[in-house]
Amino acid sequence: MIHCKLARPAWRHMIVSLLVLSLSLAGLRSVQAAKTAAIDQPVTFDNGSYPAGLVYGPDQSIWVTLSKSDQVAQVTGSVTTLHALPQTGVVPRDITVGPDRAMWFVEEAGNRIGRLQSDGELGNYSLGTGPHTPSEITLGQDLALWFTERDGNRIGRLDPSGKFTHFNLPNPDSKPESICSAPDGSLWFTEWENRIGRISLLGEITEYDVPTIAPERPVDLVFGPDGGIWIMLNTGKWIVRFDPGTESFTRFRLDSTKNNSLSDLTLGPDNRIWFIGTQTVGSFDTSGGVPGNLIEEDLPQPVYTSEGRSQIITGPDNDLFFPTANTSSLYRTALSGNPVLRDLQVFITYMPPLLLSSGPFNVEAEIVNWTNTDAAGVEINLTLDEGIHFVDADVPGGSCNDLGVSVQCSLPSLGAGATLPVSFVMTTDRIKTSPTERMLALEVSSTEGDYQPANNRVVLFTTIQTTLEYFNDFSVGADDYWSHQMTRTPVPGLDVLGLFGETEVTFEWDNLPPHDRAWMCFDLYITGPWGGTECRVGGKNIIEPDLWTQFLDEEPLLVTTFANQANCKQAFPGNYP
């Protein structure tokens, strides 16, 4: 993808101090009528493995990082498959599903971002030397992986091509921890030094001071169904709500909870904020921006040590999964009835790397329902940028309406665990300035709502050009487009591709956008004796034709001969014969 251009504004930093501080001592009283189901233990890993991160994803599996045994586990029903990492002592931690449906995870001690395909193939991307300590990772709506660098004091970005970009935080030693993608495309993160931050997809950073009382520290956050950001503190019974609209904080004390502190937050399938603490797993609703109706269930054993990590996620069957920091087990709590929310996600399967002015192009995607319950009233919205127009769409079982600036498609439902392929055909206007940057957004929703509302939208940055050019003077060698990559300097200042004998050389340029013409210009140097079409001595032809041919795919463009010998004739600039 082409979406990081020098023409864009330079990265900007901004610090916003606390505008409004509202302290509330309203406690939450437990509601006995709404209890969680009993906690079961579907998987126990080897003693000392210590799960640290988990995500539900491909193959209807729970994928779990094991921080002490340097493994990633795939839990599919009653079957557990272990994938050993190539290096030891790297401490795999947080994990997420990437834009390619592979699992991406941080190696906290290895200073790498790891990648695991569902077929078991492993890879990683090194952050290089220096302090980094990647902590948590999430998928951005720009199809890149975003992560916090605790000791690097940065927010990192890894794009689909494997390129890293790092954004330094304004304040030194901020120690960024948790990170999550917001419904509007931005990303929010916590800082150990009592701040939360927002970073846009363009790298613009805004920070907010969190009202804390020592020794409290913000360590996790989640977007609630009330529109607020709920922030977990590392100690005590307090939780903080941030209103992005008014940029104000409100503190709430969970008086009745048994926990000395909380460890992780998530939005559950019942549209409630779920948490795991030192003593219990529980949840509360957020009606009116105020936590209420607290329910809790005791953990199998209290968490007094921290070898692994306590994390909680929503599963596909109206349930939640979590490990605790002091065991090597994976726990599950199932809720009664049907889930309130679903989890739909958009995956882009084809997008042209760039667009040509006044030409058609297509975007292909897949809509995945990660939950094992049908999603009703599915809406797919494509937002168009200036100069881009809708032509056609293929949405199986659905219908689409062109609204000019957007396209709205609807279908009655998307089945449990189903994948729906969709495609859109669009065209571009002629442009006055080349290149011109444009943006598309593709979003899916259902009547029920989504417990991961950020991953159901993708933002596609692209570039429109009047022409597309390839240039190479071979001064730094040949690239992978060429089948023959040997270069030489026959005379000072002249670099050439070759030399060639009776050799076929191909140049392949894939994934070109639709176009109506192409120009090819190159310098050809003829070295050594060439006899052309014929060389006659004493009235006899003594040399067979020396042919030079040029093809586009299988279509001949030029078949000719060259001659640089006395008494020899060539066909060029014409064709042979």
CSV table of N, CA and C in Angstrom, one decimal, residues 11-118:
chain,number,residue,atom,x,y,z
A,11,TRP,N,5.0,14.9,11.2
A,11,TRP,CA,4.4,14.4,12.5
A,11,TRP,C,4.3,15.5,13.5
A,12,ARG,N,3.2,15.7,14.1
A,12,ARG,CA,3.0,16.7,15.1
A,12,ARG,C,2.7,16.1,16.4
A,13,HIS,N,3.1,16.8,17.5
A,13,HIS,CA,2.8,16.4,18.8
A,13,HIS,C,2.0,17.5,19.5
A,14,MET,N,1.1,17.2,20.4
A,14,MET,CA,0.3,18.1,21.1
A,14,MET,C,0.0,17.6,22.5
A,15,ILE,N,0.1,18.4,23.5
A,15,ILE,CA,-0.2,18.0,24.8
A,15,ILE,C,-1.4,18.8,25.3
A,16,VAL,N,-2.4,18.1,25.8
A,16,VAL,CA,-3.6,18.7,26.3
A,16,VAL,C,-3.7,18.5,27.8
A,17,SER,N,-3.7,19.5,28.6
A,17,SER,CA,-3.9,19.3,30.0
A,17,SER,C,-5.3,19.0,30.4
A,18,LEU,N,-5.5,18.5,31.6
A,18,LEU,CA,-6.9,18.1,32.0
A,18,LEU,C,-7.8,19.3,32.0
A,19,LEU,N,-8.9,19.2,31.3
A,19,LEU,CA,-9.9,20.3,31.2
A,19,LEU,C,-10.9,20.3,32.3
A,20,VAL,N,-11.4,19.1,32.6
A,20,VAL,CA,-12.4,19.0,33.7
A,20,VAL,C,-12.1,17.8,34.5
A,21,LEU,N,-12.2,17.9,35.8
A,21,LEU,CA,-12.0,16.8,36.7
A,21,LEU,C,-13.2,16.6,37.6
A,22,SER,N,-13.8,15.5,37.5
A,22,SER,CA,-15.0,15.2,38.2
A,22,SER,C,-14.8,14.0,39.1
A,23,LEU,N,-14.8,14.1,40.4
A,23,LEU,CA,-14.5,13.0,41.3
A,23,LEU,C,-15.9,12.5,41.8
A,24,SER,N,-16.0,11.2,41.7
A,24,SER,CA,-17.3,10.6,42.2
A,24,SER,C,-16.9,9.5,43.2
A,25,LEU,N,-17.6,9.5,44.3
A,25,LEU,CA,-17.4,8.4,45.3
A,25,LEU,C,-18.5,7.4,45.2
A,26,ALA,N,-19.3,7.4,44.2
A,26,ALA,CA,-20.4,6.5,44.1
A,26,ALA,C,-19.8,5.1,43.9
A,27,GLY,N,-20.2,4.2,44.9
A,27,GLY,CA,-19.7,2.9,44.8
A,27,GLY,C,-20.7,2.0,44.0
A,28,LEU,N,-20.3,0.8,43.6
A,28,LEU,CA,-21.1,-0.1,42.9
A,28,LEU,C,-21.5,-1.2,43.8
A,29,ARG,N,-22.8,-1.4,44.0
A,29,ARG,CA,-23.2,-2.5,44.9
A,29,ARG,C,-23.5,-3.8,44.0
A,30,SER,N,-23.0,-4.9,44.5
A,30,SER,CA,-23.2,-6.1,43.8
A,30,SER,C,-24.7,-6.5,43.6
A,31,VAL,N,-25.0,-7.0,42.4
A,31,VAL,CA,-26.4,-7.4,42.1
A,31,VAL,C,-26.4,-9.0,42.1
A,32,GLN,N,-27.0,-9.6,43.1
A,32,GLN,CA,-27.0,-11.0,43.2
A,32,GLN,C,-27.8,-11.7,42.1
A,33,ALA,N,-28.8,-11.0,41.5
A,33,ALA,CA,-29.7,-11.6,40.6
A,33,ALA,C,-29.0,-11.9,39.2
A,34,ALA,N,-27.9,-11.3,39.0
A,34,ALA,CA,-27.2,-11.5,37.6
A,34,ALA,C,-25.8,-12.0,37.8
A,35,LYS,N,-25.7,-13.3,38.1
A,35,LYS,CA,-24.4,-13.9,38.3
A,35,LYS,C,-23.7,-14.4,37.1
A,36,THR,N,-22.4,-14.5,37.0
A,36,THR,CA,-21.8,-15.2,35.9
A,36,THR,C,-21.9,-16.7,36.1
A,37,ALA,N,-21.7,-17.4,35.0
A,37,ALA,CA,-21.7,-18.8,35.1
A,37,ALA,C,-20.4,-19.3,35.8
A,38,ALA,N,-20.4,-20.5,36.2
A,38,ALA,CA,-19.2,-21.0,36.9
A,38,ALA,C,-18.0,-21.0,36.0
A,39,ILE,N,-16.8,-20.8,36.6
A,39,ILE,CA,-15.6,-20.8,35.8
A,39,ILE,C,-15.1,-22.2,35.6
A,40,ASP,N,-14.8,-22.6,34.3
A,40,ASP,CA,-14.2,-23.9,34.0
A,40,ASP,C,-12.8,-23.7,33.5
A,41,GLN,N,-12.1,-24.8,33.3
A,41,GLN,CA,-10.7,-24.7,33.0
A,41,GLN,C,-10.5,-25.6,31.8
A,42,PRO,N,-10.7,-25.1,30.6
A,42,PRO,CA,-10.6,-26.0,29.4
A,42,PRO,C,-9.2,-26.4,29.1
A,43,VAL,N,-8.2,-25.7,29.4
A,43,VAL,CA,-6.8,-26.0,29.0
A,43,VAL,C,-5.9,-25.7,30.2
A,44,THR,N,-5.0,-26.7,30.4
A,44,THR,CA,-3.8,-26.4,31.3
A,44,THR,C,-2.6,-26.7,30.6
A,45,PHE,N,-1.7,-25.7,30.5
A,45,PHE,CA,-0.5,-25.8,29.8
A,45,PHE,C,0.6,-26.4,30.7
A,46,ASP,N,1.8,-26.7,30.2
A,46,ASP,CA,2.8,-27.2,31.0
A,46,ASP,C,3.1,-26.3,32.1
A,47,ASN,N,3.4,-26.8,33.3
A,47,ASN,CA,3.7,-26.0,34.5
A,47,ASN,C,4.9,-25.1,34.2
A,48,GLY,N,4.7,-23.8,34.5
A,48,GLY,CA,5.7,-22.8,34.2
A,48,GLY,C,5.6,-22.1,32.9
A,49,SER,N,4.6,-22.5,32.0
A,49,SER,CA,4.5,-21.9,30.7
A,49,SER,C,4.0,-20.4,30.8
A,50,TYR,N,3.1,-20.2,31.6
A,50,TYR,CA,2.5,-18.9,31.9
A,50,TYR,C,2.0,-18.1,30.7
A,51,PRO,N,0.7,-18.3,30.4
A,51,PRO,CA,0.1,-17.6,29.3
A,51,PRO,C,0.2,-16.1,29.6
A,52,ALA,N,0.3,-15.3,28.5
A,52,ALA,CA,0.5,-13.9,28.6
A,52,ALA,C,-0.4,-13.1,27.7
A,53,GLY,N,-0.8,-13.6,26.6
A,53,GLY,CA,-1.7,-12.9,25.7
A,53,GLY,C,-2.6,-13.9,24.9
A,54,LEU,N,-3.8,-13.5,24.6
A,54,LEU,CA,-4.7,-14.4,23.8
A,54,LEU,C,-5.6,-13.7,22.9
A,55,VAL,N,-6.0,-14.3,21.8
A,55,VAL,CA,-6.9,-13.7,20.9
A,55,VAL,C,-7.7,-14.8,20.2
A,56,TYR,N,-9.0,-14.6,19.9
A,56,TYR,CA,-9.8,-15.6,19.1
A,56,TYR,C,-9.6,-15.2,17.7
A,57,GLY,N,-9.4,-16.3,16.8
A,57,GLY,CA,-9.2,-15.9,15.4
A,57,GLY,C,-9.3,-17.1,14.5
A,58,PRO,N,-8.5,-17.2,13.5
A,58,PRO,CA,-8.6,-18.2,12.4
A,58,PRO,C,-8.7,-19.6,13.0
A,59,ASP,N,-9.4,-20.4,12.2
A,59,ASP,CA,-9.6,-21.9,12.5
A,59,ASP,C,-10.4,-22.0,13.7
A,60,GLN,N,-11.2,-21.0,14.1
A,60,GLN,CA,-12.1,-21.1,15.3
A,60,GLN,C,-11.3,-21.5,16.5
A,61,SER,N,-10.1,-20.8,16.6
A,61,SER,CA,-9.2,-21.2,17.7
A,61,SER,C,-8.9,-20.0,18.6
A,62,ILE,N,-8.5,-20.3,19.8
A,62,ILE,CA,-8.0,-19.4,20.8
A,62,ILE,C,-6.4,-19.5,20.6
A,63,TRP,N,-5.8,-18.4,20.3
A,63,TRP,CA,-4.3,-18.4,20.1
A,63,TRP,C,-3.7,-17.7,21.4
A,64,VAL,N,-2.8,-18.4,22.0
A,64,VAL,CA,-2.3,-18.0,23.3
A,64,VAL,C,-0.7,-17.9,23.3
A,65,THR,N,-0.2,-16.8,23.7
A,65,THR,CA,1.3,-16.7,23.9
A,65,THR,C,1.7,-17.3,25.2
A,66,LEU,N,2.7,-18.1,25.3
A,66,LEU,CA,3.2,-18.7,26.5
A,66,LEU,C,4.6,-18.0,26.8
A,67,SER,N,4.6,-17.1,27.8
A,67,SER,CA,5.7,-16.2,28.0
A,67,SER,C,7.0,-16.9,28.5
A,68,LYS,N,6.9,-17.9,29.3
A,68,LYS,CA,8.1,-18.5,29.8
A,68,LYS,C,8.6,-19.7,29.0
A,69,SER,N,7.7,-20.3,28.2
A,69,SER,CA,8.2,-21.4,27.4
A,69,SER,C,8.4,-21.0,26.0
A,70,ASP,N,8.3,-19.7,25.6
A,70,ASP,CA,8.5,-19.2,24.3
A,70,ASP,C,7.8,-20.0,23.2
A,71,GLN,N,6.5,-20.1,23.4
A,71,GLN,CA,5.6,-20.8,22.5
A,71,GLN,C,4.3,-20.0,22.2
A,72,VAL,N,3.7,-20.3,21.1
A,72,VAL,CA,2.3,-19.9,20.9
A,72,VAL,C,1.4,-21.1,20.7
A,73,ALA,N,0.4,-21.1,21.5
A,73,ALA,CA,-0.5,-22.3,21.5
A,73,ALA,C,-1.8,-22.0,20.7
A,74,GLN,N,-2.2,-23.0,20.0
A,74,GLN,CA,-3.5,-22.9,19.3
A,74,GLN,C,-4.4,-23.9,20.0
A,75,VAL,N,-5.5,-23.3,20.5
A,75,VAL,CA,-6.5,-24.1,21.2
A,75,VAL,C,-7.8,-24.2,20.4
A,76,THR,N,-8.0,-25.4,19.8
A,76,THR,CA,-9.2,-25.6,19.0
A,76,THR,C,-10.1,-26.7,19.6
A,77,GLY,N,-11.1,-26.3,20.3
A,77,GLY,CA,-11.9,-27.2,21.1
A,77,GLY,C,-11.1,-27.9,22.1
A,78,SER,N,-11.0,-29.2,22.1
A,78,SER,CA,-10.2,-29.9,23.1
A,78,SER,C,-8.8,-30.2,22.6
A,79,VAL,N,-8.4,-29.7,21.4
A,79,VAL,CA,-7.1,-30.0,20.9
A,79,VAL,C,-6.2,-28.7,21.0
A,80,THR,N,-5.0,-29.0,21.6
A,80,THR,CA,-4.0,-27.9,21.7
A,80,THR,C,-2.8,-28.2,20.9
A,81,THR,N,-2.4,-27.3,20.1
A,81,THR,CA,-1.2,-27.4,19.3
A,81,THR,C,-0.2,-26.3,19.7
A,82,LEU,N,1.1,-26.7,20.0
A,82,LEU,CA,2.1,-25.8,20.4
A,82,LEU,C,3.0,-25.5,19.3
A,83,HIS,N,3.3,-24.2,19.1
A,83,HIS,CA,4.3,-23.7,18.1
A,83,HIS,C,5.5,-23.1,18.8
A,84,ALA,N,6.6,-23.8,18.8
A,84,ALA,CA,7.8,-23.3,19.4
A,84,ALA,C,8.4,-22.1,18.6
A,85,LEU,N,8.8,-21.0,19.3
A,85,LEU,CA,9.5,-19.9,18.6
A,85,LEU,C,10.9,-20.3,18.3
A,86,PRO,N,11.5,-19.7,17.3
A,86,PRO,CA,12.9,-20.1,16.9
A,86,PRO,C,13.9,-19.8,18.0
A,87,GLN,N,13.7,-18.6,18.7
A,87,GLN,CA,14.6,-18.2,19.7
A,87,GLN,C,14.0,-18.5,21.1
A,88,THR,N,14.8,-18.6,22.1
A,88,THR,CA,14.4,-18.8,23.5
A,88,THR,C,14.6,-17.5,24.3
A,89,GLY,N,13.9,-17.3,25.3
A,89,GLY,CA,14.1,-16.2,26.2
A,89,GLY,C,13.5,-14.9,25.6
A,90,VAL,N,12.6,-15.0,24.6
A,90,VAL,CA,12.1,-13.8,24.0
A,90,VAL,C,10.9,-13.2,24.6
A,91,VAL,N,10.2,-14.0,25.5
A,91,VAL,CA,9.0,-13.6,26.2
A,91,VAL,C,7.9,-13.1,25.3
A,92,PRO,N,7.2,-14.0,24.5
A,92,PRO,CA,6.1,-13.5,23.7
A,92,PRO,C,5.0,-13.0,24.7
A,93,ARG,N,4.3,-11.9,24.3
A,93,ARG,CA,3.3,-11.4,25.2
A,93,ARG,C,2.0,-11.1,24.5
A,94,ASP,N,1.7,-9.9,24.1
A,94,ASP,CA,0.4,-9.6,23.6
A,94,ASP,C,0.3,-10.1,22.1
A,95,ILE,N,-0.9,-10.4,21.7
A,95,ILE,CA,-1.1,-11.1,20.4
A,95,ILE,C,-2.4,-10.5,19.8
A,96,THR,N,-2.4,-10.4,18.4
A,96,THR,CA,-3.6,-9.9,17.7
A,96,THR,C,-3.7,-10.6,16.4
A,97,VAL,N,-4.9,-10.5,15.7
A,97,VAL,CA,-5.1,-11.0,14.4
A,97,VAL,C,-4.7,-9.9,13.4
A,98,GLY,N,-3.8,-10.1,12.5
A,98,GLY,CA,-3.4,-9.1,11.6
A,98,GLY,C,-4.3,-9.0,10.3
A,99,PRO,N,-3.9,-8.1,9.4
A,99,PRO,CA,-4.7,-7.8,8.2
A,99,PRO,C,-4.7,-9.0,7.2
A,100,ASP,N,-3.7,-9.9,7.4
A,100,ASP,CA,-3.5,-11.1,6.6
A,100,ASP,C,-4.1,-12.3,7.2
A,101,ARG,N,-4.8,-12.2,8.3
A,101,ARG,CA,-5.3,-13.3,9.1
A,101,ARG,C,-4.3,-14.1,9.8
A,102,ALA,N,-3.0,-13.7,9.8
A,102,ALA,CA,-2.0,-14.3,10.6
A,102,ALA,C,-2.0,-13.7,12.0
A,103,MET,N,-1.4,-14.4,13.0
A,103,MET,CA,-1.3,-13.9,14.3
A,103,MET,C,0.0,-13.2,14.5
A,104,TRP,N,-0.1,-11.9,15.0
A,104,TRP,CA,1.0,-11.1,15.2
A,104,TRP,C,1.2,-10.8,16.7
A,105,PHE,N,2.4,-10.9,17.2
A,105,PHE,CA,2.6,-10.8,18.6
A,105,PHE,C,3.9,-10.1,18.9
A,106,VAL,N,4.0,-9.6,20.1
A,106,VAL,CA,5.3,-8.9,20.5
A,106,VAL,C,6.2,-9.9,21.2
A,107,GLU,N,7.5,-9.8,21.0
A,107,GLU,CA,8.5,-10.5,21.8
A,107,GLU,C,9.1,-9.5,22.7
A,108,GLU,N,8.7,-9.4,23.9
A,108,GLU,CA,9.0,-8.4,24.9
A,108,GLU,C,10.5,-8.3,25.1
A,109,ALA,N,11.2,-9.5,25.3
A,109,ALA,CA,12.6,-9.5,25.6
A,109,ALA,C,13.4,-9.7,24.3
A,110,GLY,N,12.8,-10.1,23.2
A,110,GLY,CA,13.5,-10.3,22.0
A,110,GLY,C,13.5,-9.1,21.1
A,111,ASN,N,12.7,-8.0,21.5
A,111,ASN,CA,12.7,-6.8,20.7
A,111,ASN,C,12.3,-7.1,19.3
A,112,ARG,N,11.3,-7.9,19.1
A,112,ARG,CA,10.8,-8.3,17.8
A,112,ARG,C,9.3,-8.3,17.8
A,113,ILE,N,8.8,-8.2,16.5
A,113,ILE,CA,7.4,-8.5,16.3
A,113,ILE,C,7.3,-9.8,15.6
A,114,GLY,N,6.6,-10.8,16.2
A,114,GLY,CA,6.5,-12.1,15.6
A,114,GLY,C,5.2,-12.3,14.8
A,115,ARG,N,5.3,-13.2,13.9
A,115,ARG,CA,4.1,-13.5,13.0
A,115,ARG,C,4.0,-15.1,12.9
A,116,LEU,N,2.7,-15.5,13.1
A,116,LEU,CA,2.5,-17.0,13.0
A,116,LEU,C,1.3,-17.2,12.1
A,117,GLN,N,1.4,-17.9,11.0
A,117,GLN,CA,0.3,-18.3,10.2
A,117,GLN,C,-0.4,-19.4,10.8
A,118,SER,N,-1.7,-19.6,10.3
A,118,SER,CA,-2.5,-20.7,10.9
A,118,SER,C,-1.9,-22.1,10.5
